[in-house]
mmCIF file with all atom_site columns, C-alpha atoms and ligand atoms in Angstrom:
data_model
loop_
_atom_site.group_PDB
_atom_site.id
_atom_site.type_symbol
_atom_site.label_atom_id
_atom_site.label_alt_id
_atom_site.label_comp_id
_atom_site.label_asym_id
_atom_site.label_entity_id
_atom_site.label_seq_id
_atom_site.pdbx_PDB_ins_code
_atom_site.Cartn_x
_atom_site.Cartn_y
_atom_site.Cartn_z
_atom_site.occupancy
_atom_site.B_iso_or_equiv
_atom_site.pdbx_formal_charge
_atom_site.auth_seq_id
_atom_site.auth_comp_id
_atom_site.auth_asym_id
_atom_site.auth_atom_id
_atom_site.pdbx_PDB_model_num
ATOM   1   C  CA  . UNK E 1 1   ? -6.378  -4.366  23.037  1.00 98.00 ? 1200 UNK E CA  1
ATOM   2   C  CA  . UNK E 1 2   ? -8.055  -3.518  19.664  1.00 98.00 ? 1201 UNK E CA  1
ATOM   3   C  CA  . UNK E 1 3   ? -6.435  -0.804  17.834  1.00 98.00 ? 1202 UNK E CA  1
ATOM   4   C  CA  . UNK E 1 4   ? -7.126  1.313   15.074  1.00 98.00 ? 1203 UNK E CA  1
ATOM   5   C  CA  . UNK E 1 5   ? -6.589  0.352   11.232  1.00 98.00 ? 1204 UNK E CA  1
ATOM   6   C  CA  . UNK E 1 6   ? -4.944  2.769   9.178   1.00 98.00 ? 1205 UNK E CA  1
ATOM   7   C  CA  . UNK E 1 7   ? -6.902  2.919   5.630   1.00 98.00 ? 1206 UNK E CA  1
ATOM   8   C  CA  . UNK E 1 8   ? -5.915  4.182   2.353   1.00 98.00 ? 1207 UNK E CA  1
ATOM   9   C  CA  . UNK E 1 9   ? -5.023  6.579   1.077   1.00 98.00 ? 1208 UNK E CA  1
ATOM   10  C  CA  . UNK E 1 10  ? -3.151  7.105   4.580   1.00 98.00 ? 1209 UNK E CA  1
ATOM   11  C  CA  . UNK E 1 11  ? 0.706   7.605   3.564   1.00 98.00 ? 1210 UNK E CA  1
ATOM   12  C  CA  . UNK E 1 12  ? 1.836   5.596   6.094   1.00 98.00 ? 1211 UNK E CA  1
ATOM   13  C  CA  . UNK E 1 13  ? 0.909   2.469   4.507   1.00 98.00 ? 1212 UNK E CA  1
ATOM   14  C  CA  . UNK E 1 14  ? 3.558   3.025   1.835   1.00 98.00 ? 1213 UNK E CA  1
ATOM   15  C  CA  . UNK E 1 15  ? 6.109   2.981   4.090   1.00 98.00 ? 1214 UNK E CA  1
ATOM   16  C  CA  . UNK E 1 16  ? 8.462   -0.070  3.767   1.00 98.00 ? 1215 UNK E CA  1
ATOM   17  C  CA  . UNK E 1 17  ? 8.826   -1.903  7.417   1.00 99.00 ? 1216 UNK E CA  1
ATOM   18  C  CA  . UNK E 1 18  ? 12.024  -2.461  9.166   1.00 98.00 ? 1217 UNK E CA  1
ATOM   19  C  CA  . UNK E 1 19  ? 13.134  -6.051  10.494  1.00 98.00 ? 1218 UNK E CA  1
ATOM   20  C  CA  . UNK E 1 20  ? 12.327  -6.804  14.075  1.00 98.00 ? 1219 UNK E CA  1
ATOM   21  C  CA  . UNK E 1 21  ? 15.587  -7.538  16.151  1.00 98.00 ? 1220 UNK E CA  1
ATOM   22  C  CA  . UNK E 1 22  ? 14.230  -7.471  19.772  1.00 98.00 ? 1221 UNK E CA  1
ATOM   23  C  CA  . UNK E 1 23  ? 12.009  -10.594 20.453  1.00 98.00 ? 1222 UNK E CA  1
ATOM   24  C  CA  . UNK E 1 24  ? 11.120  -9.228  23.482  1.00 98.00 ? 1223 UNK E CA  1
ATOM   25  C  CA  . UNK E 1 25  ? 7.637   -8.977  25.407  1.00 98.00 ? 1224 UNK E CA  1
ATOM   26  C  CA  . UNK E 1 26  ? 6.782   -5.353  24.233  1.00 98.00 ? 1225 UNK E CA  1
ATOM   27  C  CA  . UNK E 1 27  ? 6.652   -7.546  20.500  1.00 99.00 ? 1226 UNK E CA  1
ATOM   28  C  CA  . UNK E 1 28  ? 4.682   -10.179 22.247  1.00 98.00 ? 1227 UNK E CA  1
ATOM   29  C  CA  . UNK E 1 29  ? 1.545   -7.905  23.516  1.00 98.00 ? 1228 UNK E CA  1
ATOM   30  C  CA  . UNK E 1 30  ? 1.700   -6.280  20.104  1.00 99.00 ? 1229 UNK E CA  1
ATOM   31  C  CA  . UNK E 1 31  ? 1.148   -10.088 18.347  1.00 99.00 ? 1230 UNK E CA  1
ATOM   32  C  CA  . UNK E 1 32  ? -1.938  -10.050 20.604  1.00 98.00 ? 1231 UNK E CA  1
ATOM   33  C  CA  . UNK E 1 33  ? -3.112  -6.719  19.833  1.00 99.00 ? 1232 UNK E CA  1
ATOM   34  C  CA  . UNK E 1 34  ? -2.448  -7.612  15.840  1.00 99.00 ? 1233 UNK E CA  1
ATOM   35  C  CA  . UNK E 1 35  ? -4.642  -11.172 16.576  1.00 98.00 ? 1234 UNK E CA  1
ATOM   36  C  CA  . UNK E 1 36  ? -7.291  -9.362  18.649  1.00 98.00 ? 1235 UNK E CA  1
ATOM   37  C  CA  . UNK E 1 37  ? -7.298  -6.401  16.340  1.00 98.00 ? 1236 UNK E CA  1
ATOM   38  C  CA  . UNK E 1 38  ? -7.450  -8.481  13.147  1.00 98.00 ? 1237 UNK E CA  1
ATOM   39  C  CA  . UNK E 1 39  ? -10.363 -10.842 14.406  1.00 98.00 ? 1238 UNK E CA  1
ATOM   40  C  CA  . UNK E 1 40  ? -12.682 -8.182  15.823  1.00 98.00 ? 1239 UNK E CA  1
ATOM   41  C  CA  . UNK E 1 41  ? -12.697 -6.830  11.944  1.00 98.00 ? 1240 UNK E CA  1
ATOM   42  C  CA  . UNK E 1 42  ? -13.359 -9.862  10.378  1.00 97.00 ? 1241 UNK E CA  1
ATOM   43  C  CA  . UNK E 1 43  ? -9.469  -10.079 8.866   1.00 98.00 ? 1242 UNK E CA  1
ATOM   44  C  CA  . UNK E 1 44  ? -7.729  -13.564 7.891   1.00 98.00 ? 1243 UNK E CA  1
ATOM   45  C  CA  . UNK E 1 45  ? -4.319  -11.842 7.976   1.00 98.00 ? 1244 UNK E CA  1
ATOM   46  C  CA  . UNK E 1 46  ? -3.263  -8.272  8.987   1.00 99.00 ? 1245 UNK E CA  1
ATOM   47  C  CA  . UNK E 1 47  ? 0.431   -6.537  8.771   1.00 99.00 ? 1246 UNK E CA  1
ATOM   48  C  CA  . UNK E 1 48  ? 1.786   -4.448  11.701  1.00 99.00 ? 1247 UNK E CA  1
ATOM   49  C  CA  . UNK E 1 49  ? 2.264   -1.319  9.680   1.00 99.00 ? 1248 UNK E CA  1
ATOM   50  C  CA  . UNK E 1 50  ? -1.329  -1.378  9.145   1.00 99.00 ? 1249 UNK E CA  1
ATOM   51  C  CA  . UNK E 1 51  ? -1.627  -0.134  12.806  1.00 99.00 ? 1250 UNK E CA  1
ATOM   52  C  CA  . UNK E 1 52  ? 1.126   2.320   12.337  1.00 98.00 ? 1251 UNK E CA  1
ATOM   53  C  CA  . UNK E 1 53  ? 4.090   0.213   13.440  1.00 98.00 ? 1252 UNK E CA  1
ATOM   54  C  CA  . UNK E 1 54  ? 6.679   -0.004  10.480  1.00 98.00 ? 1253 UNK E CA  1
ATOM   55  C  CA  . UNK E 1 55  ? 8.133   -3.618  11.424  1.00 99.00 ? 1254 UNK E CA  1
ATOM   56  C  CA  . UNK E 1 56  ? 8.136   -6.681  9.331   1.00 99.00 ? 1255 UNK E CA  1
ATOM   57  C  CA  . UNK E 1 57  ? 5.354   -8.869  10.834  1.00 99.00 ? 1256 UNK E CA  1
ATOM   58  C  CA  . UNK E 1 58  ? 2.059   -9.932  9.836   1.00 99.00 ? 1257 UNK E CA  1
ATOM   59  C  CA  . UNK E 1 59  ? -0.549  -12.595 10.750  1.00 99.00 ? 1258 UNK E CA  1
ATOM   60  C  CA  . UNK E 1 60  ? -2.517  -14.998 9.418   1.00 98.00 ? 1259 UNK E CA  1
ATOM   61  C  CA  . UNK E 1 61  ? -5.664  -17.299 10.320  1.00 98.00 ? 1260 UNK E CA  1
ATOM   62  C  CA  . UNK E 1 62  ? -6.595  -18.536 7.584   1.00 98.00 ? 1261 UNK E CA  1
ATOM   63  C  CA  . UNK E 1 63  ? -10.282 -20.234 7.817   1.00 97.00 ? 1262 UNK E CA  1
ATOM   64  C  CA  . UNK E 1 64  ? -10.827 -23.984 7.321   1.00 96.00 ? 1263 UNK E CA  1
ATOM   65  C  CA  . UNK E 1 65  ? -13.399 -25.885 5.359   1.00 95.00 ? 1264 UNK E CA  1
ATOM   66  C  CA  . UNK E 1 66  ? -16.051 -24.642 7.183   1.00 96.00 ? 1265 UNK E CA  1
ATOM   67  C  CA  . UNK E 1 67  ? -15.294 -20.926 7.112   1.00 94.00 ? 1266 UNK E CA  1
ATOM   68  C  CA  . UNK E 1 68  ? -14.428 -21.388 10.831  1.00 96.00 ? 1267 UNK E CA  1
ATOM   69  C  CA  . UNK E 1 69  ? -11.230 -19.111 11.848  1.00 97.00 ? 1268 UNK E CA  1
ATOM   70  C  CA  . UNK E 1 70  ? -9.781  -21.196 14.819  1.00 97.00 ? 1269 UNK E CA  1
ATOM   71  C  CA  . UNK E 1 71  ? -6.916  -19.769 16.849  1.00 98.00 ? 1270 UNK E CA  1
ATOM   72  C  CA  . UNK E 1 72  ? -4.893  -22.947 16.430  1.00 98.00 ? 1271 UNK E CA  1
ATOM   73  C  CA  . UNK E 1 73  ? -4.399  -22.238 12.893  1.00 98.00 ? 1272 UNK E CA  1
ATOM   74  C  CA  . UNK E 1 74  ? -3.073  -18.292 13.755  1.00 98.00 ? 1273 UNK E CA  1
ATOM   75  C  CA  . UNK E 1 75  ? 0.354   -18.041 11.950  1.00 99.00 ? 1274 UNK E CA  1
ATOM   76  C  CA  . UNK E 1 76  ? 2.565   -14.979 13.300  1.00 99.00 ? 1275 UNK E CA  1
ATOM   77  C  CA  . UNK E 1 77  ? 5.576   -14.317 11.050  1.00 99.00 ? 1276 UNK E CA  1
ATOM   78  C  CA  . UNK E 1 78  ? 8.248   -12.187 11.382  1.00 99.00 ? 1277 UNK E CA  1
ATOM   79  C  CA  . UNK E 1 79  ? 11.285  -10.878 8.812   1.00 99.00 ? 1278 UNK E CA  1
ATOM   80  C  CA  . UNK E 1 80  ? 10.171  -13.211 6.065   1.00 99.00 ? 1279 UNK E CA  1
ATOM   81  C  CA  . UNK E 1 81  ? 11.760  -14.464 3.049   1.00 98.00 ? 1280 UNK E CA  1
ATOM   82  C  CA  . UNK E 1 82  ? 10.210  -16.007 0.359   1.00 98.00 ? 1281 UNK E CA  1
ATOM   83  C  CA  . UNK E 1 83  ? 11.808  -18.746 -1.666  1.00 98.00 ? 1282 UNK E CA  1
ATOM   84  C  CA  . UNK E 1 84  ? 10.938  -20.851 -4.441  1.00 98.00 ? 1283 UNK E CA  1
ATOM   85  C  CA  . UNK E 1 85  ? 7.645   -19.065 -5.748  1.00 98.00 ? 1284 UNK E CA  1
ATOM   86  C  CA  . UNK E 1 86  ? 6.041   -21.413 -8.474  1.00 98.00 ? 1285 UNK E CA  1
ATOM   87  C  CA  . UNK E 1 87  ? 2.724   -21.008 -10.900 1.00 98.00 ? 1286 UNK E CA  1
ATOM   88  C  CA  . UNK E 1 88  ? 0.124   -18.719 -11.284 1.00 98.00 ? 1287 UNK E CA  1
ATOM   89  C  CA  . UNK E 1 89  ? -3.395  -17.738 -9.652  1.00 98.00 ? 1288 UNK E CA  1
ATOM   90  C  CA  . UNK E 1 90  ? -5.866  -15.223 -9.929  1.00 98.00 ? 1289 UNK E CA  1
ATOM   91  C  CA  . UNK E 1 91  ? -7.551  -14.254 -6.248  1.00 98.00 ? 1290 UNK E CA  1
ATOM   92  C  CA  . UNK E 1 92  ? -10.116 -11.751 -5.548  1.00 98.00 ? 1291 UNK E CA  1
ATOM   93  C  CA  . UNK E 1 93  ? -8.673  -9.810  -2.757  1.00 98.00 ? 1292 UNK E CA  1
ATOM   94  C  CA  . UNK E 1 94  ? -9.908  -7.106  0.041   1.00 98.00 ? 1293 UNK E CA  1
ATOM   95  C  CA  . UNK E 1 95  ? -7.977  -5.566  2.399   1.00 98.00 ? 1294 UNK E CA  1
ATOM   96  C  CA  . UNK E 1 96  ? -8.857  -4.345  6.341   1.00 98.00 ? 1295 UNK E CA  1
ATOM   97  C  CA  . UNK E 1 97  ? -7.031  -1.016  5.345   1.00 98.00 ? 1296 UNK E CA  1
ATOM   98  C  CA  . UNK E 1 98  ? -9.331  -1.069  1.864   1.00 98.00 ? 1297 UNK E CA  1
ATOM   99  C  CA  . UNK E 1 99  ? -12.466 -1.594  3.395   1.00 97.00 ? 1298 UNK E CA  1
ATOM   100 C  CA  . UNK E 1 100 ? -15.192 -2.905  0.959   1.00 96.00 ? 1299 UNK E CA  1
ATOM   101 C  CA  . UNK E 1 101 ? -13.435 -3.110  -2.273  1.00 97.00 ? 1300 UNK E CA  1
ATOM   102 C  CA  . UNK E 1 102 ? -12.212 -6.516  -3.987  1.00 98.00 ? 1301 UNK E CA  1
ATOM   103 C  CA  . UNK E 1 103 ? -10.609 -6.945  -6.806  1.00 97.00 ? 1302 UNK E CA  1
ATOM   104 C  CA  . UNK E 1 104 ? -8.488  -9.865  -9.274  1.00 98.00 ? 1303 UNK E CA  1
ATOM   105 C  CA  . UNK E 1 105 ? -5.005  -10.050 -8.177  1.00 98.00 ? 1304 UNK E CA  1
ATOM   106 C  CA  . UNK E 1 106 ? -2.601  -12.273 -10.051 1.00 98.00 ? 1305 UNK E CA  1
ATOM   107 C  CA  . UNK E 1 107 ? -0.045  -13.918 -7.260  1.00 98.00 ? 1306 UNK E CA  1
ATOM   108 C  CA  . UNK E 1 108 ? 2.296   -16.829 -7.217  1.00 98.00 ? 1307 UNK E CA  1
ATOM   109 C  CA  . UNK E 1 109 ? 0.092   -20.461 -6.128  1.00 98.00 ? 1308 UNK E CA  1
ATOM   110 C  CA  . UNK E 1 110 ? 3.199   -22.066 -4.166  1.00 98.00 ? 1309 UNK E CA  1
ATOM   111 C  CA  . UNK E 1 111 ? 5.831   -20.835 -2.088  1.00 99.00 ? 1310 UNK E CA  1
ATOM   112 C  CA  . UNK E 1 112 ? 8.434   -21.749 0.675   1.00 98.00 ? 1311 UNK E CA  1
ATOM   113 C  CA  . UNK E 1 113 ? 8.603   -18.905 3.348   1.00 99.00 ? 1312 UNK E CA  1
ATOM   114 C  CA  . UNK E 1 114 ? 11.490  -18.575 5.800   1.00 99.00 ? 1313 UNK E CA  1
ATOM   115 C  CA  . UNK E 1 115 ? 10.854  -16.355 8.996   1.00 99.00 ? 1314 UNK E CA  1
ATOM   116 C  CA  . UNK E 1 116 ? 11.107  -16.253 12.552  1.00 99.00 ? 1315 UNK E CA  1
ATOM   117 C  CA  . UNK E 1 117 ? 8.549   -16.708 15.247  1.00 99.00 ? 1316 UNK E CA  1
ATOM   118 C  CA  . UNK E 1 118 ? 7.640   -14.757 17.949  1.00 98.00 ? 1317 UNK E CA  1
ATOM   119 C  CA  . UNK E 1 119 ? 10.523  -15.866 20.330  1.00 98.00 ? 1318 UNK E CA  1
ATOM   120 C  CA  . UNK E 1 120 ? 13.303  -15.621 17.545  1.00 98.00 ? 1319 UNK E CA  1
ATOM   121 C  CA  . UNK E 1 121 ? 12.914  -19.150 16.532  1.00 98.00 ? 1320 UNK E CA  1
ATOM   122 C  CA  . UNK E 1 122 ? 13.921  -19.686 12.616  1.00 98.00 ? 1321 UNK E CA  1
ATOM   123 C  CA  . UNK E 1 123 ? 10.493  -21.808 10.944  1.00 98.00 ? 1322 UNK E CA  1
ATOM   124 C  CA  . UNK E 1 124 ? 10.028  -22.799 7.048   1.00 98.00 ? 1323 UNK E CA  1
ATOM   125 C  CA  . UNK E 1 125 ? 6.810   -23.264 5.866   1.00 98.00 ? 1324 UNK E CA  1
ATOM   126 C  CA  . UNK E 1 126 ? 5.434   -24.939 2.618   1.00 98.00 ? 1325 UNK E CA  1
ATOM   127 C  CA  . UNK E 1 127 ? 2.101   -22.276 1.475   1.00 98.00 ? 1326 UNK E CA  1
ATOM   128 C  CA  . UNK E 1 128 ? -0.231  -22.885 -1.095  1.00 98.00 ? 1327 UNK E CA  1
ATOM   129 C  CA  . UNK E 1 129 ? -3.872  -22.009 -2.174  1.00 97.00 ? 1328 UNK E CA  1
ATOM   130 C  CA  . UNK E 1 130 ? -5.487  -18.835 0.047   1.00 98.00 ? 1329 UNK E CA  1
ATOM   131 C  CA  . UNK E 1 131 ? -2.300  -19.257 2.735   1.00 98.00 ? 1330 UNK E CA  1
ATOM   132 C  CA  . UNK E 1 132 ? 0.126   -18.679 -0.140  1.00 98.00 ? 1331 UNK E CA  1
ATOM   133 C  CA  . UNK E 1 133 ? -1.973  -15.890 -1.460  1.00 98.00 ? 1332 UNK E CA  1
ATOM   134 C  CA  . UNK E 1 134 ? -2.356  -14.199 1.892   1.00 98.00 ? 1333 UNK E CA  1
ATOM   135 C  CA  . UNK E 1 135 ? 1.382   -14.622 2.487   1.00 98.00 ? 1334 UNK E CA  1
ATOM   136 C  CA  . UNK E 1 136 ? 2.182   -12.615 -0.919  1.00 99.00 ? 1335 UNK E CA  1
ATOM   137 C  CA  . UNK E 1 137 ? -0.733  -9.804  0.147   1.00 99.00 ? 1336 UNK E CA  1
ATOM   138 C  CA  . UNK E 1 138 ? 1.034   -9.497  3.647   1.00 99.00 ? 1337 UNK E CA  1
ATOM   139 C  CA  . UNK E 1 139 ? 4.715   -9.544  2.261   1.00 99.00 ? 1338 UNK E CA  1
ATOM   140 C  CA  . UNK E 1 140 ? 3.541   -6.361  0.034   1.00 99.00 ? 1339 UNK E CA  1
ATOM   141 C  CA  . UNK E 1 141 ? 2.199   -4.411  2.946   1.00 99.00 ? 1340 UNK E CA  1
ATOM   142 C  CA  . UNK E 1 142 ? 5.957   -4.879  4.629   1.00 99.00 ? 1341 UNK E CA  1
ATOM   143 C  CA  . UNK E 1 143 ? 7.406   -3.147  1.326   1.00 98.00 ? 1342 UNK E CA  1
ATOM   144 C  CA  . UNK E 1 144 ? 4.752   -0.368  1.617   1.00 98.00 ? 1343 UNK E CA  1
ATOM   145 C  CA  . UNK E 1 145 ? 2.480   -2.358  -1.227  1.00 98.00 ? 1344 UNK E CA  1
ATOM   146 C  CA  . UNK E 1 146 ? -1.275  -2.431  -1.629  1.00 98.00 ? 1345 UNK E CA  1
ATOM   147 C  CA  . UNK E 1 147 ? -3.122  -4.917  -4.055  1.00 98.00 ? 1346 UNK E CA  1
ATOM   148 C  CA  . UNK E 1 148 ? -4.348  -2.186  -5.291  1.00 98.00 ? 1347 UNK E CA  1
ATOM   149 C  CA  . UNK E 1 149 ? -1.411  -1.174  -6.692  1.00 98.00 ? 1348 UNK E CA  1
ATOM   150 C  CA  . UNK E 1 150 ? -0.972  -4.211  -8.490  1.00 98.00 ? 1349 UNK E CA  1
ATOM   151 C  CA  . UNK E 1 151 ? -4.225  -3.330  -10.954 1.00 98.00 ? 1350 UNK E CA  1
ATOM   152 C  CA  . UNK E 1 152 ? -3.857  -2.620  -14.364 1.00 97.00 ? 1351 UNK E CA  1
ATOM   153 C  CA  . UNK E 1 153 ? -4.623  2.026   -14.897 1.00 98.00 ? 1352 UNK E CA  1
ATOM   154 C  CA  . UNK E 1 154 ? -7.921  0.984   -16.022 1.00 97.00 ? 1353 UNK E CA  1
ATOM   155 C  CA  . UNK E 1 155 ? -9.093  -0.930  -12.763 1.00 97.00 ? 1354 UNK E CA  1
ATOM   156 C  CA  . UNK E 1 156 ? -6.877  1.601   -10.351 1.00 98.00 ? 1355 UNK E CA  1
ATOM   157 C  CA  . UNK E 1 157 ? -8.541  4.565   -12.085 1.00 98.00 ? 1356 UNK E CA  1
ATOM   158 C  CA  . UNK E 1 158 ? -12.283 2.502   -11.276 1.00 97.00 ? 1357 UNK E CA  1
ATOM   159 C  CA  . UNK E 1 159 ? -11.092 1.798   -7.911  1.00 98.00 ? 1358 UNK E CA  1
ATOM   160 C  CA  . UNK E 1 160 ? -10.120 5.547   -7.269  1.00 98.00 ? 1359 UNK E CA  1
ATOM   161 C  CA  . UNK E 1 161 ? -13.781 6.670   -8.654  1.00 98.00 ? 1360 UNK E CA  1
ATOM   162 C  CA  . UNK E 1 162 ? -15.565 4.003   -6.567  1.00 97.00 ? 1361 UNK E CA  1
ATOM   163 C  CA  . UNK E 1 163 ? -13.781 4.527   -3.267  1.00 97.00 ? 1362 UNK E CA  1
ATOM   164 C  CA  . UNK E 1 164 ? -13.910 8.172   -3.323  1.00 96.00 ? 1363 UNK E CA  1
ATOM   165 C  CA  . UNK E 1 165 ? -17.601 8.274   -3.542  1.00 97.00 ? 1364 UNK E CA  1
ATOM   166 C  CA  . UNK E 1 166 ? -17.793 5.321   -1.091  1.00 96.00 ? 1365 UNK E CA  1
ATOM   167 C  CA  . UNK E 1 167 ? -15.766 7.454   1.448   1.00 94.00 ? 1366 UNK E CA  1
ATOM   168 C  CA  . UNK E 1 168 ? -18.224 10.693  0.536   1.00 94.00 ? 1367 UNK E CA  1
ATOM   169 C  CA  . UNK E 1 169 ? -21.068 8.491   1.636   1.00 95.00 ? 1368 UNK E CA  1
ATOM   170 C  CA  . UNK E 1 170 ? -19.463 7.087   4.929   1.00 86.00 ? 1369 UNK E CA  1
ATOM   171 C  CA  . UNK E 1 171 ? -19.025 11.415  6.058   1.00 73.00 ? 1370 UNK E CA  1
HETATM 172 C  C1  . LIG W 2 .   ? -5.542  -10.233 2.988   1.00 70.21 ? 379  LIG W C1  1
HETATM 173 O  O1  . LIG W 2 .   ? -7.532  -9.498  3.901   1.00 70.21 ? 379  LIG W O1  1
HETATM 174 C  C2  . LIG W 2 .   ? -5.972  -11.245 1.985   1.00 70.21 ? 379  LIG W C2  1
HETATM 175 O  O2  . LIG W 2 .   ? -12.983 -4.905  2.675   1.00 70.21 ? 379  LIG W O2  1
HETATM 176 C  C3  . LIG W 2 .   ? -6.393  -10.216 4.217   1.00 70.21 ? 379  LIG W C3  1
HETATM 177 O  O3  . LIG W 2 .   ? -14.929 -4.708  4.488   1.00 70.21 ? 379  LIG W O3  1
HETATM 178 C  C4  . LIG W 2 .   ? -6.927  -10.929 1.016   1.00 70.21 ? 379  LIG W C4  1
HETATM 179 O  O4  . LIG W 2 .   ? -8.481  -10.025 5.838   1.00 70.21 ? 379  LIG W O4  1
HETATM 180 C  C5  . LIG W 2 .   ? -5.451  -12.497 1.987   1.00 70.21 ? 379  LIG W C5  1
HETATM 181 C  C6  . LIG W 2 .   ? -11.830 -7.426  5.031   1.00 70.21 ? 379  LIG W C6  1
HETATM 182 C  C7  . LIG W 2 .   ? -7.298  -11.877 0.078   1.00 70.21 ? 379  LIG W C7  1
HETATM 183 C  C8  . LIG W 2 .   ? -5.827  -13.427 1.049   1.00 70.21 ? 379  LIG W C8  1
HETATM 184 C  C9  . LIG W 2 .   ? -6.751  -13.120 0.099   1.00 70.21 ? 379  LIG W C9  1
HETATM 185 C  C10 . LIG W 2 .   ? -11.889 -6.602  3.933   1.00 70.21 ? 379  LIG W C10 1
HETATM 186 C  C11 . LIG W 2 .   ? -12.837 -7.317  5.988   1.00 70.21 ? 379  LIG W C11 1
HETATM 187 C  C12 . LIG W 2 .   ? -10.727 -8.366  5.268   1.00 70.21 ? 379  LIG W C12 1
HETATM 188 C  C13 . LIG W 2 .   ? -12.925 -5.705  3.757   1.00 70.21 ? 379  LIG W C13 1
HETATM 189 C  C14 . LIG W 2 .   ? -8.556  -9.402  4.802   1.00 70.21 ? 379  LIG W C14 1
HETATM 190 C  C15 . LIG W 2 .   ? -13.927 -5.613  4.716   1.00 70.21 ? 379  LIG W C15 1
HETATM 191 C  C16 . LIG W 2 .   ? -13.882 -6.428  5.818   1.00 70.21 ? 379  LIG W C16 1
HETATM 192 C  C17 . LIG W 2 .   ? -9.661  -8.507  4.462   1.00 70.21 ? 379  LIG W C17 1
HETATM 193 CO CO1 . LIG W 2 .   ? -4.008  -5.903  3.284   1.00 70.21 ? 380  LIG W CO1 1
#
């Protein structure tokens, strides 16, 4: 089932997301809702509070070297923790609940993440390049985070202009 995708400046997206304790099959049809949800708007990853529900998950499917998004490489993750984060990148970014603005965003290049899977099961993963970026973009949503809020007042205050009058035009 696709669902709707909350979009700034909805308050709801700066709510910080609680930890999931019930690995149970209610979680699993929302996972599939998130995947469906996420690829029907073109997403690589997508957090759960961006469809209203204030838990600490988010997916990824990142594409590979031919821009192709396969379903093998879909990475649900749930209560993560990241350790370890090393160096520095710069990444234009967009969002699903920022629809048609990108912008430089400065984020860690390596990290080691430590979450569960969708039936409970502790995993570790090694991220780098646009998975480690994605990662850090997803981990913000869960603490009620947009990269937008990352931008020095300058950009923010150019953003604000531009996506007000984009949103004037879309009425
Ligand atoms: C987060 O972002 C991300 O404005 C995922 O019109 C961003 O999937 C991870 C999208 C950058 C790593 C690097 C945005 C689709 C998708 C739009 C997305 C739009 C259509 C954003
Ligand atoms: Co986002």
């Amino acid at each position: 089932m696709i669902l709707p995708i909350i979009t700034y400046p909805n308050k709801q997206l700066k709510v910080r997301s609680s930890e999931v304790t019930h690995f149970d099959e209610l979680l699993h049809r929302f996972l599939d809702d998130m995947y469906e949800t996420m690829i029907s708007s073109n997403g690589i990853g997508l957090a759960a509070i961006q469809l209203a529900n204030p838990i600490r998950v988010l997916i990824l499917c990142i594409p590979d070297e031919e821009g192709n998004q396969n379903k093998e490489d879909l990475i649900e993750i749930i209560n993560p923790i990241i350790h370890n984060p090393q160096g520095k990148v710069m990444y234009q970014e967009g969002c699903l609940s920022v629809p048609g603005f990108y912008e430089d965003v400065e984020r860690f290049e390596t990290l080691i993440l430590h979450y569960k899977n969708r039936y409970g099961e502790p995993c570790i993963l090694e991220a780098n390049e646009l998975l480690s970026i994605a990662v850090q973009h997803e981990i913000d949503h869960l603490e009620g985070k947009l990269f937008i809020d990352k931008l020095t007042y300058h950009r923010r205050k150019k953003f604000e202009k531009e996506y007000k009058k984009a949103l004037k035009e879309k009425k």
